[in-house]
XYZ file of C-alpha atoms in Angstrom:
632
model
C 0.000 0.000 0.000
C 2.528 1.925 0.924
C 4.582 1.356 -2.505
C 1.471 2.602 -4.348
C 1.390 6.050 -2.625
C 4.894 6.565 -3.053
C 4.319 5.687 -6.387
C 1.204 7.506 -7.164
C 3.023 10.518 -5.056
C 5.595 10.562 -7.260
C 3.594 10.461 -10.564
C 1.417 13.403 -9.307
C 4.846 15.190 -8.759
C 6.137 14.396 -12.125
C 2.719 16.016 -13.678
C 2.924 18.517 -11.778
C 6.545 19.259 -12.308
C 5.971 18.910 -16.128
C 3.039 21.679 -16.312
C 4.886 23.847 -14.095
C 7.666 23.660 -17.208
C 5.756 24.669 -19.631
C 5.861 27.742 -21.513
C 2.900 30.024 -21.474
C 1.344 31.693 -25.066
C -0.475 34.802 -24.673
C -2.765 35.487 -27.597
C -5.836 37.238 -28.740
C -8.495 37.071 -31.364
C -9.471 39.940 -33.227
C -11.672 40.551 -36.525
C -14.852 42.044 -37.793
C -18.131 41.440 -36.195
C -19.463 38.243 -36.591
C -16.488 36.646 -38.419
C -16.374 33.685 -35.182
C -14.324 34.845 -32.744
C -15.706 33.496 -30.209
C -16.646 30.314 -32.003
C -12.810 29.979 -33.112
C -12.071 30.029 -28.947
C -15.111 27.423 -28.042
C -13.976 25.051 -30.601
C -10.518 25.446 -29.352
C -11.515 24.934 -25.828
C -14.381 21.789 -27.163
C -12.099 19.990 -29.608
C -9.335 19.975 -26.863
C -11.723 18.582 -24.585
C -10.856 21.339 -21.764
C -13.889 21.783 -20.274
C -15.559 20.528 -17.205
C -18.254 18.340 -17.275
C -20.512 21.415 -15.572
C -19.086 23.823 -18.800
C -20.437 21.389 -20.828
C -23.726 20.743 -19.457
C -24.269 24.065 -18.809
C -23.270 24.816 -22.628
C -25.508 22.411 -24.100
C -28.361 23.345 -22.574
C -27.463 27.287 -23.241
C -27.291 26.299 -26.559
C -30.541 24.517 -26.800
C -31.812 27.872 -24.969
C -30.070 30.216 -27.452
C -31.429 28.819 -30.632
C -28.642 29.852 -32.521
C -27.193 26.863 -34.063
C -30.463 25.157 -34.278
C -29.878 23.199 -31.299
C -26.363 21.905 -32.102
C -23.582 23.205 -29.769
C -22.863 27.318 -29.925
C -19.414 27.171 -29.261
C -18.966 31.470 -28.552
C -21.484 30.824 -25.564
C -17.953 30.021 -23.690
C -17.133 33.314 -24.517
C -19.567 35.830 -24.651
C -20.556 35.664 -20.725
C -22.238 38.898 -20.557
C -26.031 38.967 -21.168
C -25.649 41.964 -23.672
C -23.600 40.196 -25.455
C -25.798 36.892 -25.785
C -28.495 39.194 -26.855
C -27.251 41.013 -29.483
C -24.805 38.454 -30.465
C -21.976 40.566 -30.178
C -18.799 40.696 -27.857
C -18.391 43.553 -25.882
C -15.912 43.287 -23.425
C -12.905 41.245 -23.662
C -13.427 37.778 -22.351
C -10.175 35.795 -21.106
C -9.966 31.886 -21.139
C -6.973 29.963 -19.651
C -6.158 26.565 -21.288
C -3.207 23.661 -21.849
C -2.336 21.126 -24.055
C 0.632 18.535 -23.838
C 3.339 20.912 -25.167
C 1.956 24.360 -23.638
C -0.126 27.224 -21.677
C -2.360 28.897 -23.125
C -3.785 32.476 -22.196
C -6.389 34.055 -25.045
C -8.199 37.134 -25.243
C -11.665 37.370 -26.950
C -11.071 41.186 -27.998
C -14.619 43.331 -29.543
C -14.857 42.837 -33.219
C -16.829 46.732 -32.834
C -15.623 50.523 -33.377
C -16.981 51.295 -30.001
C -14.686 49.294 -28.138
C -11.116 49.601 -29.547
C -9.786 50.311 -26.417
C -11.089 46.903 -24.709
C -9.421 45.669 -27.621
C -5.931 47.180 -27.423
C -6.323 46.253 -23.800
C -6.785 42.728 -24.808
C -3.689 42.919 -27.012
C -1.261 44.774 -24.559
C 0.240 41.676 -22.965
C -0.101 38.912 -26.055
C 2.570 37.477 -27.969
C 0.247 36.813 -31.251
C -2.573 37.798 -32.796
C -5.342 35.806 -34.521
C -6.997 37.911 -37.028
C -9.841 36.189 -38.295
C -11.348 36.687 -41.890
C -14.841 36.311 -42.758
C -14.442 33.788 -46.184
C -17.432 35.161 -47.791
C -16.542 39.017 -47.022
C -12.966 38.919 -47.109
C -10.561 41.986 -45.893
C -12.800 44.962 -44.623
C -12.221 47.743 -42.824
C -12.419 46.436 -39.536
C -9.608 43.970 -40.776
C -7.230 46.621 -41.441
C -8.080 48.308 -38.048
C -7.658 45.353 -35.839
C -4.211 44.699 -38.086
C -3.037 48.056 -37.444
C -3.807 48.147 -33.982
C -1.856 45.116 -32.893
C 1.035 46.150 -35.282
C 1.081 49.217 -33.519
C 0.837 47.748 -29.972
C 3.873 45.992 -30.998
C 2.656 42.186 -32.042
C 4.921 40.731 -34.281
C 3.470 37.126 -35.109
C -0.137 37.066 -36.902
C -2.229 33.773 -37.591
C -4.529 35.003 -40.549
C -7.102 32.572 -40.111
C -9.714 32.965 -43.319
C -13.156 31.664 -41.938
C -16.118 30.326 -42.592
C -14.512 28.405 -45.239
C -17.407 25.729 -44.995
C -19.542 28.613 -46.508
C -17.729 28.981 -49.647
C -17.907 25.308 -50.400
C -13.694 24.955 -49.185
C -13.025 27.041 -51.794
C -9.059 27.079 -52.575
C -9.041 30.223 -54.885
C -11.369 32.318 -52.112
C -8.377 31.393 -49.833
C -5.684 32.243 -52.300
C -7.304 35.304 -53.339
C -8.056 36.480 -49.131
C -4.557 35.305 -48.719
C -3.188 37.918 -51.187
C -4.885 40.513 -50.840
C -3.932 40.604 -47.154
C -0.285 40.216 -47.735
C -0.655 43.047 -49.920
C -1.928 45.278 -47.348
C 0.121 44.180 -44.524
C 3.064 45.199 -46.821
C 3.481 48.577 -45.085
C 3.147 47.250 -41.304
C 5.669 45.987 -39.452
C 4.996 41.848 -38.960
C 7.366 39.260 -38.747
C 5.471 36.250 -39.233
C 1.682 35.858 -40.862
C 0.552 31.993 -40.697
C -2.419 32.116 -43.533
C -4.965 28.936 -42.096
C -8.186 28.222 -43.823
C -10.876 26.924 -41.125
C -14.447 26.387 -40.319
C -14.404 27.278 -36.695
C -17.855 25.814 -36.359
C -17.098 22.335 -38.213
C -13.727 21.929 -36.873
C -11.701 22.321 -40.147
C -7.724 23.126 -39.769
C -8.704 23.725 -35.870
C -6.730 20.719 -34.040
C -6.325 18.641 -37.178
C -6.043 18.483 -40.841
C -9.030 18.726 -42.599
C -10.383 16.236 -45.243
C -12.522 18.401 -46.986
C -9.714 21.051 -47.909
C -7.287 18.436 -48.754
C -5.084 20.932 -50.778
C -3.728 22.799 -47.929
C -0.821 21.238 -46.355
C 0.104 24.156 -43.769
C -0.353 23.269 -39.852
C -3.955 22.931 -38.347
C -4.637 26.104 -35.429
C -3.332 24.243 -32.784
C -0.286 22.897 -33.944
C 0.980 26.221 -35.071
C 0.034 27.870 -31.357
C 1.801 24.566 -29.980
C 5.120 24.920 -31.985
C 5.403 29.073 -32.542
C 8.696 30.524 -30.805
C 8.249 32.816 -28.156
C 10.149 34.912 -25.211
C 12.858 34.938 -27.469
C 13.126 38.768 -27.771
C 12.456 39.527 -23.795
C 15.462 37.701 -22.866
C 17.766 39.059 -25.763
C 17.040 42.536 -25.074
C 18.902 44.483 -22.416
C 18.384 43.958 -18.373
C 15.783 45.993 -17.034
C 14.283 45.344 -13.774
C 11.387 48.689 -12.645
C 11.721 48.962 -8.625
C 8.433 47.885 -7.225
C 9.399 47.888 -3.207
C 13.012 48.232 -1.328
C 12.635 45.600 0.673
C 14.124 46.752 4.503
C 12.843 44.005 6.850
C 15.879 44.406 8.958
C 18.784 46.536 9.553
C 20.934 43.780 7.623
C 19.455 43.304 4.681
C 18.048 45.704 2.427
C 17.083 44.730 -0.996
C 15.433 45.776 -4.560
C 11.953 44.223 -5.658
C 10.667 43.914 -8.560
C 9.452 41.372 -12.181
C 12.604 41.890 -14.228
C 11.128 43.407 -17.595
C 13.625 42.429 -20.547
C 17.416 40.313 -19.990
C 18.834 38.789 -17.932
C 21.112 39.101 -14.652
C 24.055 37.633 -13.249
C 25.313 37.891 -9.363
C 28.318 39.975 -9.521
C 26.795 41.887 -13.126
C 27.007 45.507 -13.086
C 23.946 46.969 -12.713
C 23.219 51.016 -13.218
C 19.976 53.569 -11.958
C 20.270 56.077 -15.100
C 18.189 59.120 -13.678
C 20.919 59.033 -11.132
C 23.824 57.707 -12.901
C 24.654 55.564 -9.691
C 25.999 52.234 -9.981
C 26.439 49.030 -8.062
C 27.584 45.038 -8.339
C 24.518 42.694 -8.007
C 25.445 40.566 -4.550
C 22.731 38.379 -4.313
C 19.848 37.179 -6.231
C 17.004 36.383 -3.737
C 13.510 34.455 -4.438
C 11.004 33.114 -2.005
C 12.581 29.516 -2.827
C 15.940 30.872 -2.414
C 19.006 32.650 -4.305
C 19.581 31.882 -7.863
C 22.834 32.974 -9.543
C 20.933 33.924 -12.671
C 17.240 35.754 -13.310
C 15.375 36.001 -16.489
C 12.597 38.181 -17.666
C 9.335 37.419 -16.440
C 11.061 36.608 -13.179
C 10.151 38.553 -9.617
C 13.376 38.967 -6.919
C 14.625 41.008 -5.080
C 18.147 42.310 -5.490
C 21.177 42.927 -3.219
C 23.673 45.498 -4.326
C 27.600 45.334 -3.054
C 27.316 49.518 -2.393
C 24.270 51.254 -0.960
C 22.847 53.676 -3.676
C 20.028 55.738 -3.014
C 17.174 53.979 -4.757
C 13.216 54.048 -4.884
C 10.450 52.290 -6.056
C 9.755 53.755 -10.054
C 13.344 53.794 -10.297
C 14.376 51.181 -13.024
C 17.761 49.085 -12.315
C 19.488 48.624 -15.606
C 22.705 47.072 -17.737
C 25.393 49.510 -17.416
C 26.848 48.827 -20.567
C 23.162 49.394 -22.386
C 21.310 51.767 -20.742
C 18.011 53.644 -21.405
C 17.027 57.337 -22.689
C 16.576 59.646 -19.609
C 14.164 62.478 -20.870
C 11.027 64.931 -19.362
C 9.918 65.335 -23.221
C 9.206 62.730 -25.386
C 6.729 61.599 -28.882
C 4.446 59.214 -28.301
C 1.401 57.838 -29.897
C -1.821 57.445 -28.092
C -5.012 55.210 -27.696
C -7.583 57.554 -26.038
C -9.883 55.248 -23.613
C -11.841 57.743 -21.814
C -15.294 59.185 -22.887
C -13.990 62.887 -21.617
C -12.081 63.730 -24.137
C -7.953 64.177 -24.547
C -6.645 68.087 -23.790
C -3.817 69.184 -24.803
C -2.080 71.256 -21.687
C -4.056 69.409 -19.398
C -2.187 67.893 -16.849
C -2.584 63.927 -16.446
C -0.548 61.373 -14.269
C 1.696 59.390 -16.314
C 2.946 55.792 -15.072
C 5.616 53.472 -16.397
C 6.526 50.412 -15.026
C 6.479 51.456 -10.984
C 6.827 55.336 -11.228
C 4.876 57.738 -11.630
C 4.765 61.567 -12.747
C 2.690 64.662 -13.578
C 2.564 64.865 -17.546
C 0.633 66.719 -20.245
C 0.122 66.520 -23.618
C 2.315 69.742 -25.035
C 1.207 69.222 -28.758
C -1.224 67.332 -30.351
C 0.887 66.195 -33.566
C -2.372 64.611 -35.646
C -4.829 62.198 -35.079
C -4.577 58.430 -37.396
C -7.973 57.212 -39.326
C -7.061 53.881 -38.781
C -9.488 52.831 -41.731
C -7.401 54.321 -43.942
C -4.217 55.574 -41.830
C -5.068 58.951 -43.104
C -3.039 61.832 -40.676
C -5.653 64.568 -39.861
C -5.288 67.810 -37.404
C -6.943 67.638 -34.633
C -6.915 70.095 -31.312
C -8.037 67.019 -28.785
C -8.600 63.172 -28.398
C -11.756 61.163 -28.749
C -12.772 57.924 -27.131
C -11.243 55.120 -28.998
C -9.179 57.861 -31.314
C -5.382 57.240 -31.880
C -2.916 60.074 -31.741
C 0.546 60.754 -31.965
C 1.851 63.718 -29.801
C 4.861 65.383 -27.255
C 4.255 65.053 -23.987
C 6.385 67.211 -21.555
C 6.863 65.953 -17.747
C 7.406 67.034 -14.273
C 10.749 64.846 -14.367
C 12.957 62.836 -16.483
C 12.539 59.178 -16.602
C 14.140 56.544 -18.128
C 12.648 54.725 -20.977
C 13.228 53.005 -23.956
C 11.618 53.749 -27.740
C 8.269 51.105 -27.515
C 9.493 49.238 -30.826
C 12.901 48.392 -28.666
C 11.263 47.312 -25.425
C 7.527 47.223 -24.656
C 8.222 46.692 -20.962
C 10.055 50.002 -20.463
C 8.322 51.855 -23.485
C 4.691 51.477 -22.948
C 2.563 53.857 -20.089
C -0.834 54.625 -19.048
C -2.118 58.243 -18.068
C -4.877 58.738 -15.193
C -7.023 61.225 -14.752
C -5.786 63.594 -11.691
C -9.111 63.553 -9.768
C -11.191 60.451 -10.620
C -7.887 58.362 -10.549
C -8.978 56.283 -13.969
C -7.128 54.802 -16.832
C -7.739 57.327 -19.608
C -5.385 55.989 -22.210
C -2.655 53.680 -22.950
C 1.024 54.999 -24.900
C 3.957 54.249 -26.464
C 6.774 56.005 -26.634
C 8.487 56.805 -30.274
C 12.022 58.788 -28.991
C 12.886 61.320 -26.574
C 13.047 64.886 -28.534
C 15.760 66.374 -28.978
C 14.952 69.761 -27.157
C 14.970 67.615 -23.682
C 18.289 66.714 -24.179
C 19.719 70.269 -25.510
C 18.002 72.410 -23.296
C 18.971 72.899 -19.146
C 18.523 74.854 -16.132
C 21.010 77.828 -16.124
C 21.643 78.490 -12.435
C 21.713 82.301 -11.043
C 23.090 83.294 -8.041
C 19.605 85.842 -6.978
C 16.988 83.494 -6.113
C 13.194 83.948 -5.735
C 13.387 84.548 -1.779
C 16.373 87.587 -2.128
C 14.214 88.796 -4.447
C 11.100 89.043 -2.485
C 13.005 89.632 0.878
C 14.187 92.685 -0.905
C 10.312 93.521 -1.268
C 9.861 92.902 2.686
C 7.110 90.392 1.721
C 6.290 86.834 0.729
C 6.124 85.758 -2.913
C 2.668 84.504 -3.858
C 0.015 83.990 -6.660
C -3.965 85.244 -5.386
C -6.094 82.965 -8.032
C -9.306 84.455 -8.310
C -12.276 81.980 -10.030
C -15.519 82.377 -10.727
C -18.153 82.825 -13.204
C -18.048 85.820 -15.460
C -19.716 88.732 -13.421
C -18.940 86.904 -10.233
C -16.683 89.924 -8.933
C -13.451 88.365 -9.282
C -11.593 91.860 -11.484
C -13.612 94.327 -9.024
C -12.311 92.617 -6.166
C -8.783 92.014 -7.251
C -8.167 95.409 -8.583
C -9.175 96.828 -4.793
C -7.157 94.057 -3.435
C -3.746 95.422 -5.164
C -4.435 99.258 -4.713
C -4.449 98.233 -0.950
C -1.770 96.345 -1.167
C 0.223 99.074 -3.186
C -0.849 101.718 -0.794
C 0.688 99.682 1.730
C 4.056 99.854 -0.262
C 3.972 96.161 -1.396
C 5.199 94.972 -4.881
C 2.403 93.190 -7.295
C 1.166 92.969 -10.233
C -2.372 92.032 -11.887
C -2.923 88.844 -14.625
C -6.662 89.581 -15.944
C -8.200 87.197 -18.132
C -9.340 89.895 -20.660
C -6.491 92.260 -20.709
C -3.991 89.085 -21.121
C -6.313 87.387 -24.298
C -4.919 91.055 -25.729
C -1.767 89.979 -25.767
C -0.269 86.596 -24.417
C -3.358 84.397 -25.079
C -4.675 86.749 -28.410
C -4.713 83.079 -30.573
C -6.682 81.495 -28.055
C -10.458 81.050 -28.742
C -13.151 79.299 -26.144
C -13.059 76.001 -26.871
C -12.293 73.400 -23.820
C -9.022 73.257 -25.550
C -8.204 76.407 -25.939
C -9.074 77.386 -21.715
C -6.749 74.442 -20.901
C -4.016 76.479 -22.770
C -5.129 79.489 -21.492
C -4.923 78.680 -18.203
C -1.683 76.564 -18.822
C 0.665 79.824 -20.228
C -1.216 82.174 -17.338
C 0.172 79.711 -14.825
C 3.607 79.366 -16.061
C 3.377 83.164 -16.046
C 2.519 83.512 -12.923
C 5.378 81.325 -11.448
C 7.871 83.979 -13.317
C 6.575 86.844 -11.276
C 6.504 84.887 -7.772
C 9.971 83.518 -9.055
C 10.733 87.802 -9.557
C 9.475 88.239 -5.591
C 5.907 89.453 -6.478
C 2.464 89.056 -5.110
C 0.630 88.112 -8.066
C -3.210 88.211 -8.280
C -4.304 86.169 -11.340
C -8.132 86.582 -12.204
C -9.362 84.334 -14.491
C -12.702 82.353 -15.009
C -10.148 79.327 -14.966
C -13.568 76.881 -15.029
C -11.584 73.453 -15.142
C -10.281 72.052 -11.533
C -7.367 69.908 -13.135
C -5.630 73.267 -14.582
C -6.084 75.109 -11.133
C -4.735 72.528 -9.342
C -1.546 72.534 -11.840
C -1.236 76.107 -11.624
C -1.469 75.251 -7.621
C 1.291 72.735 -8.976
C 3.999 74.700 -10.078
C 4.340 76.345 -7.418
C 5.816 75.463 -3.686
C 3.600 75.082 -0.683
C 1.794 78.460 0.929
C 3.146 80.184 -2.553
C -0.781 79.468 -4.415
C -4.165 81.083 -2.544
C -7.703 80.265 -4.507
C -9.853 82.770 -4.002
C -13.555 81.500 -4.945
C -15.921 84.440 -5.840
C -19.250 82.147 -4.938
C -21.606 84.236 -6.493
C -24.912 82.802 -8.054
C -25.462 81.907 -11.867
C -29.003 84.275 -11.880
C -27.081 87.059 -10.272
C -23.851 87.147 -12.486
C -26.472 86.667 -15.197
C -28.548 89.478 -13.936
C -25.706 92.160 -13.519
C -24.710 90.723 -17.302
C -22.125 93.623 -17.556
C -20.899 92.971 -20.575
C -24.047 91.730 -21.954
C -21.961 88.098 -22.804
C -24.623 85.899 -20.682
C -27.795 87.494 -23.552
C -25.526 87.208 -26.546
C -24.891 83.443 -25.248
C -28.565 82.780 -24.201
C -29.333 83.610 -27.478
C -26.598 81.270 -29.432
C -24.759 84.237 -30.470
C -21.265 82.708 -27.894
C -20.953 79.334 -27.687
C -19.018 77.367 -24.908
C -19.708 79.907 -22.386
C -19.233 79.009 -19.065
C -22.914 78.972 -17.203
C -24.297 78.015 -19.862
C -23.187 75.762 -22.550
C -19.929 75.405 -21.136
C -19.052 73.986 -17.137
C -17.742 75.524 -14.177
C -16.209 73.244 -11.904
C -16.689 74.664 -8.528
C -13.508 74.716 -6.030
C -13.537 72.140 -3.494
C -11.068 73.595 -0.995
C -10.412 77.112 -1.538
C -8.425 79.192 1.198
C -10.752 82.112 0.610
C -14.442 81.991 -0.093
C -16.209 85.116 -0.948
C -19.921 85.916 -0.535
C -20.761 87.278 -3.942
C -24.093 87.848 -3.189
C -23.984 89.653 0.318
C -20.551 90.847 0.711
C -19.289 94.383 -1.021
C -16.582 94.706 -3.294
C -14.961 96.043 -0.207
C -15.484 93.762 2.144
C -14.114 91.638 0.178
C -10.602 92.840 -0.585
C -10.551 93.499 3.436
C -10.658 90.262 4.056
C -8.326 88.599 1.305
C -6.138 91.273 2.911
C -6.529 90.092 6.190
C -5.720 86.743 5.295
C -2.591 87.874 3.569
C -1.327 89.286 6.769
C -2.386 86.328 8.920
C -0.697 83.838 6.611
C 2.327 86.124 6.490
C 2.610 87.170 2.980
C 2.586 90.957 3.748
């Protein structure tokens, strides 16, 4: 008895031993609608006989339910969970199924086949290793083909199965394959693929899916499967240079203090050299360290922790790279752009940009073009759409080390997040670090911004004033400087007219164009406080995100809001400048009030009464505060 537990022990350790071996495929599916996506993944999953015995009573009788295939078995049910997607008949989001054969792991992505929902596509596609782009046999290369191809070329996926269909449809046709085939190759001329595996198959029959298929008898290419099982992967991860992004130092005692992190691209060596580029520090790798102990060699893919021979300073979003092949260190590079949020893409607006495990303030300075992916057409364009692909600069707080995306995807790709709501709003990769970020630097003076305002016996600071137009804010500010100037203090006044004069003269109204406006006002402003000033800075300014990086470029206690709360129907009703009738009637569009937003301050250090305090009143008490704070 005995004997046949060790036995059985050991065979369950051998199995186990074997899958842990085995190399894992990432890949997605991607086509028009309705060309069998998800069929193509069912079949896979059916004819492989991976599924549970509760899958596939649960499956049969869905199927029965469905109607679709007129009771037979409707393979995409494995894949399109969501109800929506069972109704219409559609896939919406991306569906993920894991699977294994003999010879590998499999991970695919069911990826939308819809306009709509690119960007659950290129989300689908940002981690695979190969692309199946299937092809409708009775419709051949459409649009949607060409989008889908573009997309994963430009997401970096080298390998392509073209698999054409459907081909039970057009009778196993070998000239409607040849001629697909072609024209394909034709267009995928001027992208960038290494490999494209043409497969004729009837997803729903089971031709050229695990095994050869009788009825197309002329093609002697591998079935689906056998090409997943055999295709070389990882190959390019491990030849590219080390590069490990700092996830955690790991300090759990005063002897050992170590680097975390999944090692991106090459591979390490205790004793290898081993480089942080922002810093230009560099070390000797010590010790290699896992959770089942140290190795003397790490691959990609891998997670340890490193041990350095000197102690450097540092932190997690810091990347630990090859010494001898190191990465571009810019604040200002090109990228291109897959826009995944339904607010739309400002230029000037200020975004939080993460690669690998750091993270930095970042906006887009110039909006290069937009791409038609239909028809890779470049067209101007002042902002980003959902689902729209652009290719623009993109200036940040910092440098950071990088590589070009088409050299290394690990260290090339980022997301940005929107500021407040802290979600995704679109995934990049970088082209090459412009040239202006490497030729331009800080020239260092000797008369810095406190000498400067010492001189001026006060404290260097900016006085934002928002509000709606005919809230108060120019009244007020104007009395707030001739008391400050009677009382011998140095300022000066930004005004959102007088400054569209001059400065901002190109600017129009457009979302697009306040984000700008409000961008050059605050880099403005931080000259004067730089120059010692008080600066009062009254602008409508209706967007949180650009008065909170205005706030941003400048040092603590240097940046006081000042909300003028005054009511909609009263600014309306004093209608000065007669703006709010002109826009009532159509005549101004994008006016804030009314066909434009105003997002209200959250935590402003002054709040004024517009509709019970005085113009006076006022200014006394933003000049009180000034003196409590310490500023004059």
């Amino acid at each position: 008895m005995d004997q046949k537990t060790d036995t059985a022990t050991a065979e369950i350790d051998a199995y186990l031993k074997t899958q842990e071996q085995k190399n894992l495929l990432r890949f997605i599916t991607c086509g028009s609608v309705d060309d069998g996506k998800s069929t193509f993944i069912g079949r896979l999953l059916w004819d492989s006989k991976l599924l549970f015995e509760d899958q596939l009573a649960t499956l049969t009788a869905e199927s029965k339910r469905v109607g679709t295939q007129n009771g037979e078995i409707d393979y995409a049910l494995l894949l399109d969970g969501l109800q929506a997607e069972r109704e219409q008949g559609i896939t919406i989001d991306v569906a993920y199924r894991f699977f294994a054969t003999d010879k590998r792991k499999f991970i695919v992505a069911d990826t939308p086949g819809h306009e709509q929902y690119t960007r659950n596509m290129v989300t689908g596609a940002s981690t695979a290793d190969l692309a199946v782009i299937l092809i409708d046999a009775r419709k051949g290369v459409l649009i949607q083909t060409m989008r889908h191809s573009y997309l994963v070329n430009l997401l970096g996926i080298k390998k392509v199965v073209l698999a054409i269909n459907k081909m039970d449809l057009v009778d196993y046709s070998e000239e409607v394959f040849e001629q697909i085939r072609s024209d394909y190759l034709k267009f995928a001329e001027q992208l960038n693929f290494e490999q494209i595996t043409p497969i004729p198959v009837s997803a729903l029959k089971g031709d050229n899916m695990i095994g050869a298929s009788e009825a197309m008898a002329w093609y002697s290419g591998p079935s689906v499967l056998a090409h997943l099982e055999g295709v070389e992967i990882g190959a390019e991860d491990l030849s590219r240079p080390f590069r490990m992004p700092v996830q955690w130092v790991n300090r759990p005692n005063l002897d050992f203090r170590g680097f975390s992190g999944t090692i991106a691209s090459g591979t390490i060596h205790v004793g290898d050299e081993i480089v942080e580029p922002a810093s230009g520090r560099s070390s000797r790798i010590s010790r290699i360290v896992t959770f089942d102990g140290d190795l003397e060699e790490a691959i990609a893919g891998q997670a340890v922790t490193l041990t350095l021979e000197d102690e450097i300073d540092i932190s997690r979003g810091d990347i630990l790279c090859a010494t001898k092949d190191r990465p571009a260190t810019a604040d200002q590079f090109e990228a291109k752009i897959v826009w995944m949020s339904s607010d739309s893409m400002l230029p000037s607006r200020t975004y939080l940009l993460k690669l690998g495990t750091g993270t930095t303030a970042a906006r887009v300075s110039n909006l290069k073009y937009t791409v038609n992916v239909n028809t890779m057409e470049q067209m101007a364009s002042k902002k980003l759409e959902l689902n729209e692909i652009g290719v623009c600069n993109l200036s940040l707080d910092k440098a950071i080390s990088f590589d070009p995306y088409a050299e290394n995807p690990g260290t090339g790709s980022f997301i940005l997040i929107d500021r407040f709501t802290n979600a995704t709003v679109a995934a990049g990769m970088i082209e090459f670090a412009l040239r202006r970020a490497e030729n331009i630097h800080w020239q260092s003076v000797d008369i810095h911004k406190e000498a400067r305002a010492e001189q001026k016996r006060q404290k260097a600071s900016v006085l934002w004033f928002t509000g709606l137009s005919g809230s108060g804010k120019s009244t007020i500010a104007n009395l707030v400087e001739k008391k400050l100037h009677a009382m011998d203090k140095h300022t000066y006044l930004l005004d959102g007219d007088n400054v569209r004069h001059g400065l901002n003269k190109d600017l129009g109204f457009t979302d697009a164009d306040r984000v700008e406006n409000i961008r050059r006002v605050g880099e403005t402003a931080k000259l004067m406080v730089d120059a010692g000033l008080i600066t009062l800075v009254s602008f409508i300014s209706p967007f949180r995100s650009e008065r909170q990086m205005a706030r941003g470029l400048l040092e603590d206690g240097e940046f006081l809001e000042v909300f003028v709360d005054t009511p909609l129907e009263i600014c309306e009703a004093r209608d000065i400048k007669g703006l709010y009738k002109k826009a009532r009637a159509g005549e101004i569009k994008n006016f804030t009030g009314i066909s434009s937003d105003y997002e209200r301050p959250e935590n402003a250090e002054i709040v004024i009464d517009g509709s019970r305090q005085s113009p006076e009143d006022s200014a006394d008490q933003i000049v009180a505060t000034l003196v409590e704070r310490g500023v004059i």
